Short mmCIF file of C-alpha atoms in Angstrom, two decimals:
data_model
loop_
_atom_site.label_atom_id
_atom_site.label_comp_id
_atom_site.label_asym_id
_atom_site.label_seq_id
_atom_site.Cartn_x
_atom_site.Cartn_y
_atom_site.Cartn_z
CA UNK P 645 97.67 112.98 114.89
CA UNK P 646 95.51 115.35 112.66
CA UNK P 647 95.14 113.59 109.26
CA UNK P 648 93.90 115.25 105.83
CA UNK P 649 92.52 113.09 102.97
CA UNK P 650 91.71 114.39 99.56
CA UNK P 651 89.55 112.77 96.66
CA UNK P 652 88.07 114.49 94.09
CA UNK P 653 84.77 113.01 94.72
CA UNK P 654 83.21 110.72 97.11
CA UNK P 655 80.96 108.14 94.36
CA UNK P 656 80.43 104.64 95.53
CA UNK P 657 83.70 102.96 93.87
CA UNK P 658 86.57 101.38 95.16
CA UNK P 659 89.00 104.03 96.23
CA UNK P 660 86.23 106.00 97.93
CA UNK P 661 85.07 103.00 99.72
CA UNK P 662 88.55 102.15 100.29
CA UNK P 663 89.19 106.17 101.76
CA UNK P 664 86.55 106.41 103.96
CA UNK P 665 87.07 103.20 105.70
CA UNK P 666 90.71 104.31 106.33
CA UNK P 667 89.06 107.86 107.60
CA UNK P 668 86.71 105.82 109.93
CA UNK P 669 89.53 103.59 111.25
CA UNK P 670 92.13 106.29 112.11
CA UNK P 671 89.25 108.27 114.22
CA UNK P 672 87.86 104.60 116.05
CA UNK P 673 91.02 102.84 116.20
CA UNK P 674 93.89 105.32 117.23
CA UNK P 675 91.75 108.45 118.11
CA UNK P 676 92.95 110.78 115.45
CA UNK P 677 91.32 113.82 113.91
CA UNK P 678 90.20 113.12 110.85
CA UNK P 679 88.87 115.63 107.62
CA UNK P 680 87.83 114.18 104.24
CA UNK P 681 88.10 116.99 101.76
CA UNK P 682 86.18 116.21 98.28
CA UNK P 683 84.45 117.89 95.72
CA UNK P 684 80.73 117.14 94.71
CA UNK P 685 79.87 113.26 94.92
CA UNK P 686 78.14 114.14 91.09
CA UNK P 687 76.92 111.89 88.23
CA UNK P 688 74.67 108.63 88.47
CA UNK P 689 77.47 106.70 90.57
CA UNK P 690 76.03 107.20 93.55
CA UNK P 691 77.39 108.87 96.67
CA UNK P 692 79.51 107.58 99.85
CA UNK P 693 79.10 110.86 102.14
CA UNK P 694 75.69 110.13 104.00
CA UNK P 695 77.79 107.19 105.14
CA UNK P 696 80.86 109.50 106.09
CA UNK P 697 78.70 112.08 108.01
CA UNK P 698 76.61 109.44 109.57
CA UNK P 699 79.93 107.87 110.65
CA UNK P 700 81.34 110.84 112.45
CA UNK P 701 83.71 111.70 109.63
CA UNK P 702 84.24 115.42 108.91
CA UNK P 703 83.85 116.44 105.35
CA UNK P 704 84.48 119.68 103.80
CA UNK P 705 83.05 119.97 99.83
CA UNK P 706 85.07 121.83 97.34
CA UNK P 707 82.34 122.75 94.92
CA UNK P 708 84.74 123.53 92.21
CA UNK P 709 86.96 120.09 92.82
CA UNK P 710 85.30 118.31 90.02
CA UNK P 711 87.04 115.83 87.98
CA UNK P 712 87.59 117.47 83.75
CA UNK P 713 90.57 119.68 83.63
CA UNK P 714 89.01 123.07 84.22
CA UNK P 715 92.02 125.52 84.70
CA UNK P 716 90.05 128.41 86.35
CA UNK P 717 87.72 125.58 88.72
CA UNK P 718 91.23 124.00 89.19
CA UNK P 719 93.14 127.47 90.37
CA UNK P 720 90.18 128.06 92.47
CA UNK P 721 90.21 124.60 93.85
CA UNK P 722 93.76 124.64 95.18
CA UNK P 723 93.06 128.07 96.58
CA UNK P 724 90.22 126.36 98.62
CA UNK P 725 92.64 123.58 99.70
CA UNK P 726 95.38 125.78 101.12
CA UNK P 727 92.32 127.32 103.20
CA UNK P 728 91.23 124.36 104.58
CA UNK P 729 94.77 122.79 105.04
CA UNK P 730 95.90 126.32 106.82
CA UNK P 731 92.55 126.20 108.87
CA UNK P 732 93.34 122.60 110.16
CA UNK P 733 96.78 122.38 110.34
CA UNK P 734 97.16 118.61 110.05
CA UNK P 735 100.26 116.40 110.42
CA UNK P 736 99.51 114.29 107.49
CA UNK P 737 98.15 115.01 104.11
CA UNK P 738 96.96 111.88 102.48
CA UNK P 739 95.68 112.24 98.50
CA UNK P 740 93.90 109.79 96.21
CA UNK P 741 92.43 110.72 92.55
CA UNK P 742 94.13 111.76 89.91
CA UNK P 743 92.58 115.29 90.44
CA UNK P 744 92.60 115.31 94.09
CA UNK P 745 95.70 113.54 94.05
CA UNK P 746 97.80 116.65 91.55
CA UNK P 747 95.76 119.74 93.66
CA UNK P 748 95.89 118.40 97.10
CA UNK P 749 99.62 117.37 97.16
CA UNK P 750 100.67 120.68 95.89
CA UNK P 751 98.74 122.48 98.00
CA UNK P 752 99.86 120.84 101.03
CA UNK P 753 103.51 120.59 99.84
CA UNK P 754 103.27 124.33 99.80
CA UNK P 755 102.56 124.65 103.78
CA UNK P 756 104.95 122.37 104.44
CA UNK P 757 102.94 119.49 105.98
CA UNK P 758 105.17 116.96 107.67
CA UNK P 759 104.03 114.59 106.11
CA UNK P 760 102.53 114.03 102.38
CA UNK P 761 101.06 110.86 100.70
CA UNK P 762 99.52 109.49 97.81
CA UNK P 763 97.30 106.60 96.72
CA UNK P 764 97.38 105.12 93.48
CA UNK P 765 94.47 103.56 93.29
CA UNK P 766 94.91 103.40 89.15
CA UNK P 767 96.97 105.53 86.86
CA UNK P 768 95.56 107.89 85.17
CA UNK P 769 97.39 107.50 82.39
CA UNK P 770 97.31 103.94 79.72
CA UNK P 771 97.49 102.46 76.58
CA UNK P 772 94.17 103.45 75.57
CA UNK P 773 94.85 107.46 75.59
CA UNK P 774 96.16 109.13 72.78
CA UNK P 775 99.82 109.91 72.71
CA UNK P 776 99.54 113.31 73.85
CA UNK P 777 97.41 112.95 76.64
CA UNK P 778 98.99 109.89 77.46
CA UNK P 779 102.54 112.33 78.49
CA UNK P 780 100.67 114.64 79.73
CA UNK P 781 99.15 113.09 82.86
CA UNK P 782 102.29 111.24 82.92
CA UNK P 783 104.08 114.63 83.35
CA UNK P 784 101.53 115.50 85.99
CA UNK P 785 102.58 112.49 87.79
CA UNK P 786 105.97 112.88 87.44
CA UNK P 787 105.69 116.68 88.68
CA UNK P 788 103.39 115.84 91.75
CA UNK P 789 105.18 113.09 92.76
CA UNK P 790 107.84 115.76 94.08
CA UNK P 791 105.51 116.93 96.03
CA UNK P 792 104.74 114.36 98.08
CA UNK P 793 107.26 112.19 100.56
CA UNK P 794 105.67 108.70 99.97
CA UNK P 795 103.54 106.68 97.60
CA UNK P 796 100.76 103.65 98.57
CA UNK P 797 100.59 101.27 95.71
CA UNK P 798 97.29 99.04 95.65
CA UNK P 799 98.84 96.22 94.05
CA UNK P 800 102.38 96.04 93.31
CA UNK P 801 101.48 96.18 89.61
CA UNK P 802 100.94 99.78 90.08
CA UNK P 803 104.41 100.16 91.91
CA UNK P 804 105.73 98.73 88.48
CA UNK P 805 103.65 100.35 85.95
CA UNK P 806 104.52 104.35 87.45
CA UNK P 807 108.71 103.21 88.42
CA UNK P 808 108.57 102.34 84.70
CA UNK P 809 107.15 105.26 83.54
CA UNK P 810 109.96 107.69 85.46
CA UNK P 811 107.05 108.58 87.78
CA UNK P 812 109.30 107.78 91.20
CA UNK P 813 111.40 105.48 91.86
CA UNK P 814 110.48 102.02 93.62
CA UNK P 815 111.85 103.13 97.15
CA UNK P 816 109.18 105.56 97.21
CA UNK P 817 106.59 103.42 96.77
CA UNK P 818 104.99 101.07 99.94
CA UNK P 819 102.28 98.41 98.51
CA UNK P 820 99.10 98.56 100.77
CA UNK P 821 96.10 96.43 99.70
CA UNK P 822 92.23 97.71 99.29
CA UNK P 823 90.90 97.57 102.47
CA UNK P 824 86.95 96.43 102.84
CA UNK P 825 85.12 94.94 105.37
CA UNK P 826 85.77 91.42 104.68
CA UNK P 827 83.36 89.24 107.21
CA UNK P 828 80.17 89.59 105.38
CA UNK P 829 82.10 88.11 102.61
CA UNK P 830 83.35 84.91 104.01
CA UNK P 831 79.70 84.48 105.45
CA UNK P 832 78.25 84.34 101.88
CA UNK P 833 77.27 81.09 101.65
CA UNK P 834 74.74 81.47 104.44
CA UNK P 835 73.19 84.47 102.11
CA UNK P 836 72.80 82.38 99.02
CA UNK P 837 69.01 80.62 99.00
CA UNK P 838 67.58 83.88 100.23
CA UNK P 839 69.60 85.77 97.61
CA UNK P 840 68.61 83.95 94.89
CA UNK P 841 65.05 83.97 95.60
CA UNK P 842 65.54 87.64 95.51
CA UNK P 843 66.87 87.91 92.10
CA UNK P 844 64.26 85.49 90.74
CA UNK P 845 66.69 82.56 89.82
CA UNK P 846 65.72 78.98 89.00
CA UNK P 847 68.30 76.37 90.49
CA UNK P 848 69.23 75.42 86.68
CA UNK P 849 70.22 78.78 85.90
CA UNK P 850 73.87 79.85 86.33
CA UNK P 851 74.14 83.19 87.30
CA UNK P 852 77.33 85.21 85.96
CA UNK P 853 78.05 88.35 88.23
CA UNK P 854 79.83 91.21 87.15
CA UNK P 855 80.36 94.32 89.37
CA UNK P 856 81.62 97.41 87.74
CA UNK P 857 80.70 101.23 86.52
CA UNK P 858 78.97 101.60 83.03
CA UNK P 859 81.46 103.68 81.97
CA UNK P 860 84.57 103.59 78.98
CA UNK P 861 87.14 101.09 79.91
CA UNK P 862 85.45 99.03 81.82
CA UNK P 863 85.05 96.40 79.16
CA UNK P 864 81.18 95.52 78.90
CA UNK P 865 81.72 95.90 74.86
CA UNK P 866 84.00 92.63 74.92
CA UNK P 867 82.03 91.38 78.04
CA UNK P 868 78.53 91.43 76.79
CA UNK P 869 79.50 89.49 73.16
CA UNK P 870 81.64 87.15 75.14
CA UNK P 871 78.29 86.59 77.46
CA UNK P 872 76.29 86.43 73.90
CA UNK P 873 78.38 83.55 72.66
CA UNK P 874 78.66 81.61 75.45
CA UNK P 875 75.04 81.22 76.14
CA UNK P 876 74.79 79.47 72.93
CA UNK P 877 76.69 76.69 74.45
CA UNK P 878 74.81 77.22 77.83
CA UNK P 879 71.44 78.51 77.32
CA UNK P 880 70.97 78.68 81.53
CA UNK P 881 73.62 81.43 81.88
CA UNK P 882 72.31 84.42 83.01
CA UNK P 883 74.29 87.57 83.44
CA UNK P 884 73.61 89.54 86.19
CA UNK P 885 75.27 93.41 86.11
CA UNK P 886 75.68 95.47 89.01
CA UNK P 887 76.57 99.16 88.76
CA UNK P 888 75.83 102.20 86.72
CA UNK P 889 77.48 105.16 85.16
CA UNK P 890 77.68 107.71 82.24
CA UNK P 891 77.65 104.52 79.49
CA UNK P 892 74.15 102.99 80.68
CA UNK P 893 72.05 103.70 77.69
CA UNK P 894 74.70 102.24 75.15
CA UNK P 895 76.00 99.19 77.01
CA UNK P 896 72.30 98.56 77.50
CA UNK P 897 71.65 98.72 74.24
CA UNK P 898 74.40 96.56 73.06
CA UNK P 899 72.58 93.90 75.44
CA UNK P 900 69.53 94.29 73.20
CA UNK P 901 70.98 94.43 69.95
CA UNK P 902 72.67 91.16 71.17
CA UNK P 903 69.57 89.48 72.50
CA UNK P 904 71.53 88.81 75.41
CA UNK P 905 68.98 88.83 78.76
CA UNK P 906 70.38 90.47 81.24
CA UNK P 907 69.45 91.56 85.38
CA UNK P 908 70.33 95.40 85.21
CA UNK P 909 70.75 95.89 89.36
CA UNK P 910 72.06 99.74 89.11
CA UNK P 911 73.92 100.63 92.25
CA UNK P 912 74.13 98.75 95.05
CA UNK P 913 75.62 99.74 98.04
CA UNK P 914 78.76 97.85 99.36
CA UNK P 915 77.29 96.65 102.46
CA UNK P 916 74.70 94.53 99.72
CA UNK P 917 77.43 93.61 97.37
CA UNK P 918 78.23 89.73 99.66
CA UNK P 919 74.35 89.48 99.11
CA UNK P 920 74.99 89.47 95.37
CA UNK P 921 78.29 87.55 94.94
CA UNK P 922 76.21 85.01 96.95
CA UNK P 923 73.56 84.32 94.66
CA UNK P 924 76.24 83.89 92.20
CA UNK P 925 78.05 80.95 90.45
CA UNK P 926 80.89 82.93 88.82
CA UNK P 927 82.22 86.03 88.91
CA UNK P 928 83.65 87.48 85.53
CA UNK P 929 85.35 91.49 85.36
CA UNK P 930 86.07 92.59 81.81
CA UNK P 931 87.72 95.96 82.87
CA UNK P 932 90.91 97.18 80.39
CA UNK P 933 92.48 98.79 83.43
CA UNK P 934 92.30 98.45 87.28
CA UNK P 935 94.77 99.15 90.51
CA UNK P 936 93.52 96.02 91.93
CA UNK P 937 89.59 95.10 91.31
CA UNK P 938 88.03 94.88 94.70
CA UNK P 939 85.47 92.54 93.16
CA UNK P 940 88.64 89.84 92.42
CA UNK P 941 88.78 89.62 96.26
CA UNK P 942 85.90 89.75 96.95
CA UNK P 943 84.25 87.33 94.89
CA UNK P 944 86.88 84.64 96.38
CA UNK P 945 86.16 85.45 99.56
CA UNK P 946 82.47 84.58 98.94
CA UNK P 947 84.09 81.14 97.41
CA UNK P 948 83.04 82.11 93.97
CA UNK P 949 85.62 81.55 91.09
CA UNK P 950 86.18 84.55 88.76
CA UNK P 951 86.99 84.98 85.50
CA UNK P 952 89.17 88.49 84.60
CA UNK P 953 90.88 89.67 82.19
CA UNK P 954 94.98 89.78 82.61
CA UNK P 955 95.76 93.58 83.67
CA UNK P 956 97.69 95.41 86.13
CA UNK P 957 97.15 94.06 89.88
CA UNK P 958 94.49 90.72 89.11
CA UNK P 959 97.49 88.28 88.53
CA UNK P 960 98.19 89.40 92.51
CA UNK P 961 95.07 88.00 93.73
CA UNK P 962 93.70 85.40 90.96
CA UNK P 963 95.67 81.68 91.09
CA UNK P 964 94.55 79.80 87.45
CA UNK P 965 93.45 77.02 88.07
CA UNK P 966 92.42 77.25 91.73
CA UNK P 967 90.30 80.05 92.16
CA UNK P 968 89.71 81.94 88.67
CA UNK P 969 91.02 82.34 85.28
CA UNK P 970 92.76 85.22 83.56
CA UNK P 971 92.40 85.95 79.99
CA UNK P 972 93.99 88.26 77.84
CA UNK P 973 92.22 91.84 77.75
CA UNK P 974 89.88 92.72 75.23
CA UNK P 975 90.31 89.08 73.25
CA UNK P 976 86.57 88.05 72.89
CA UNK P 977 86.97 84.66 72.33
CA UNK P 978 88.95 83.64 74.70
CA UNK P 979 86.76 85.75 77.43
CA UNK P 980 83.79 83.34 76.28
CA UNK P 981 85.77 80.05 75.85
CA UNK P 982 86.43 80.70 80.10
CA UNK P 983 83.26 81.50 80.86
CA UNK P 984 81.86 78.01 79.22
CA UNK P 985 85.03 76.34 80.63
CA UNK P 986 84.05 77.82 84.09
CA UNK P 987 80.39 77.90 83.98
CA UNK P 988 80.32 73.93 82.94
CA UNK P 989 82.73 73.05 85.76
CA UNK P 990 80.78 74.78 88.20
CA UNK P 991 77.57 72.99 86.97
CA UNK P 992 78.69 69.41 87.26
CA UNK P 993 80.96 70.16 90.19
CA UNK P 994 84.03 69.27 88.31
CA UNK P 995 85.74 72.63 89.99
CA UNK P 996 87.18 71.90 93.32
CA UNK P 997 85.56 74.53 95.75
CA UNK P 998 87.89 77.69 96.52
CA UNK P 999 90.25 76.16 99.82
CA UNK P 1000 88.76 77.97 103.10
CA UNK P 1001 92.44 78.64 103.63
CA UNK P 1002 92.80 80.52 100.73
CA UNK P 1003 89.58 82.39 101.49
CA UNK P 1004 90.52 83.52 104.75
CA UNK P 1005 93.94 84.33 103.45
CA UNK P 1006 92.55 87.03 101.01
CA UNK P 1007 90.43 88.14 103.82
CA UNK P 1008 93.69 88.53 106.26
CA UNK P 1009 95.38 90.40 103.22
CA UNK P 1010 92.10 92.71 102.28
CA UNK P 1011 90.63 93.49 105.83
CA UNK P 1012 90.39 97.44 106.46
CA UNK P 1013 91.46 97.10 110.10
CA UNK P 1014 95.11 95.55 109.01
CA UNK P 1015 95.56 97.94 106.07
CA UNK P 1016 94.49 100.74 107.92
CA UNK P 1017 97.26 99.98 110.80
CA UNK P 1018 99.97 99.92 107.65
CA UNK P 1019 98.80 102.85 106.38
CA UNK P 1020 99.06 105.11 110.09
CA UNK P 1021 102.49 103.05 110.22
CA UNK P 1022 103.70 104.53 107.21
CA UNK P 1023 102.50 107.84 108.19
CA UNK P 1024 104.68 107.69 111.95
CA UNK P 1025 107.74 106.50 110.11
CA UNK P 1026 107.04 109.56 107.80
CA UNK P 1027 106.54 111.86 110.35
CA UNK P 1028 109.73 110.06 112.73
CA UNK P 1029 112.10 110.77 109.46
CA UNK P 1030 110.36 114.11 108.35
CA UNK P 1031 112.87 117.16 108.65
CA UNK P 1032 109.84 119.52 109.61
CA UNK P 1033 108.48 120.02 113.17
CA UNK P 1034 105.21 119.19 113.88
CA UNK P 1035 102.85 121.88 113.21
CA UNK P 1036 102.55 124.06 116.44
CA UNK P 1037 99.00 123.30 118.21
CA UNK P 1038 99.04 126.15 120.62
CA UNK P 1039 96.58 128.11 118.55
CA UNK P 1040 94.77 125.81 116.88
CA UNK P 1041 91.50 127.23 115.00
CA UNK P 1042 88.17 125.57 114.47
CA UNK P 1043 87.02 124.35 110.96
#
């Protein structure tokens, strides 16, 4: 089949990882043809399409697909999309993003592709919006969501969150896990002595790992105090923060102001990210809102416990008591009193090791093969129910 996917822009996160692994499995696995439409992989996140061209995946760039509400870049956008769409004809349109997700649905809606889906990787609207913005990208979801024949939840949380809000209702909605390339993960304990020697740390220290953008909502203002007052009862803790993003000179100076020493490691690309969960002793993710952090997963795989605050998809993934703890969000105190509580049972061994059942478990449930053979499932059964014929191939132009 001839598959379209659409994301506003192709930054080393979660959803893009999570997109272009699909992309990459649909061409290796079943033979399909594959574009990736995005706009401009800007801004100090990093970007994810060297890896997509150097995989084989087409890409066209939307220069005006950007990710602020820009009505003219946004009209000009969707233009672009029906061009591209029209030009490749596909079978399947498949749309993640909040931006991507709103332009690319309608414009494929429009042409009357056989078969239309969206991701929700997050919604992109929450509690910490004001009101009126809050009901407005709620009405945006509400309005594209008619324009699309199925939705792919990343953790049934999400499924919950948007049938709540009058986005779709719950038969619409198909839950289909993160994918991610899961060995390297479950071989992390082989990784450890060498990755610790990397990162400088003495066998007394206990390193606390925490992978996420510096960027609003992403919690490194509760995280970093938290961090602060726990190493008062553990002076060996040292934090150790992957990532980077539009909120690196503040969060960084919070760190200061705090006194708090930390091991600023910028981006990292995913394929590195096992390297780092190995050299660490817990895992702790202080984000106000997530689909489903791939970090949760990940870090279990890698047999480290985590620590997380209590929103939308972690309760799927984290078992208190057995692999990780879940606090509520944004409540300092409590964030700190489970990082001691964790920290100390990791350093006198008190907390029983994460079961190598439940590790390969997550990695079953989280493997990009498996969700990538759900998600080309969903689109046959789309396409076997769809009213529309399949687009006719006879005169099929070049991109």
């Amino acid at each position: 089949m001839r598959v379209v996917h659409v994301i506003t822009r192709m930054v080393l996160g979660g959803a893009q990882e999570n997109t272009l692994l699909c992309c990459e499995d649909l061409q290796r696995e079943f033979g399909d043809d594959v574009l990736l439409i995005t706009g401009p992989a800007v801004g100090p996140e990093g970007s994810l399409l060297e890896r997509a061209r150097a995989g084989g995946v087409a890409t066209e760039i939307i220069p005006s697909l950007c990710r602020p509400i820009s009505p003219w870049a946004d009209l000009v956008s969707y233009r672009a999309l029906c061009r591209v769409m029209r030009q490749f004809r596909p079978d399947v349109v498949h749309t993640h993003s909040a931006k991507g997700g709103i332009l690319g649905r309608a414009a494929a809606w429009s042409l009357g592709v056989p078969a239309v889906i969206h991701s929700v990787h997050g919604a992109p609207f929450h509690p910490y919006q004001n009101a009126l913005s809050r009901c407005f990208f709620r009405w945006c979801e509400q309005w594209a969501a008619k324009r699309c024949h199925h939705l792919i939840s990343v953790a049934d949380a999400m499924t919950k969150l948007l049938t709540d809000s009058g986005v779709a209702p719950a038969d619409r909605f198909t839950t289909i896990y993160s994918g991610m390339e899961v060995e390297p993960f479950l071989r992390s304990d082989q990784l450890r002595p060498a990755s610790r020697r990397k990162l400088l740390l003495q066998d007394s220290e206990i390193a606390v790992v925490a992978v996420g953008r510096l960027a609003r909502l992403k919690g490194y203002e509760f995280l970093l105090p938290a961090m602060a007052h726990a190493a008062q009862t553990l002076p060996n803790l040292r934090l150790i923060v992957v990532g980077d993003g539009p909120r690196r000179a503040q969060i960084r100076r919070q760190a200061d102001s705090l006194r708090l020493p930390c091991v600023w490691l910028g981006l990292v690309p995913p394929d590195e990210i096992p390297s780092v969960l190995a050299a660490a002793d817990l895992v702790v993710h202080a984000s106000l809102r997530e689909g489903l952090a791939r970090v949760l997963p990940q870090a279990m795989m890698a047999g480290r416990h985590v620590v997380s605050f209590d929103v939308d998809g972690a309760a799927e993934v984290v078992r208190p008591g057995q692999t990780g703890w879940l606090v509520p969000p944004a409540n300092i105190p409590q964030l700190s009193e489970a990082i001691v509580m964790a920290a100390r049972g990791v350093r006198d061994r008190v907390i029983a090791p994460i079961a190598p059942e439940v590790r390969h478990l997550l990695a079953e449930q989280f493997d990009h093969r498996r969700t990538s053979r759900q998600t080309r499932a969903l689109y046959q059964t789309l396409l076997a129910s769809s009213k529309l014929p399949l687009l006719d191939r006879s005169a099929q132009p070049s991109i």
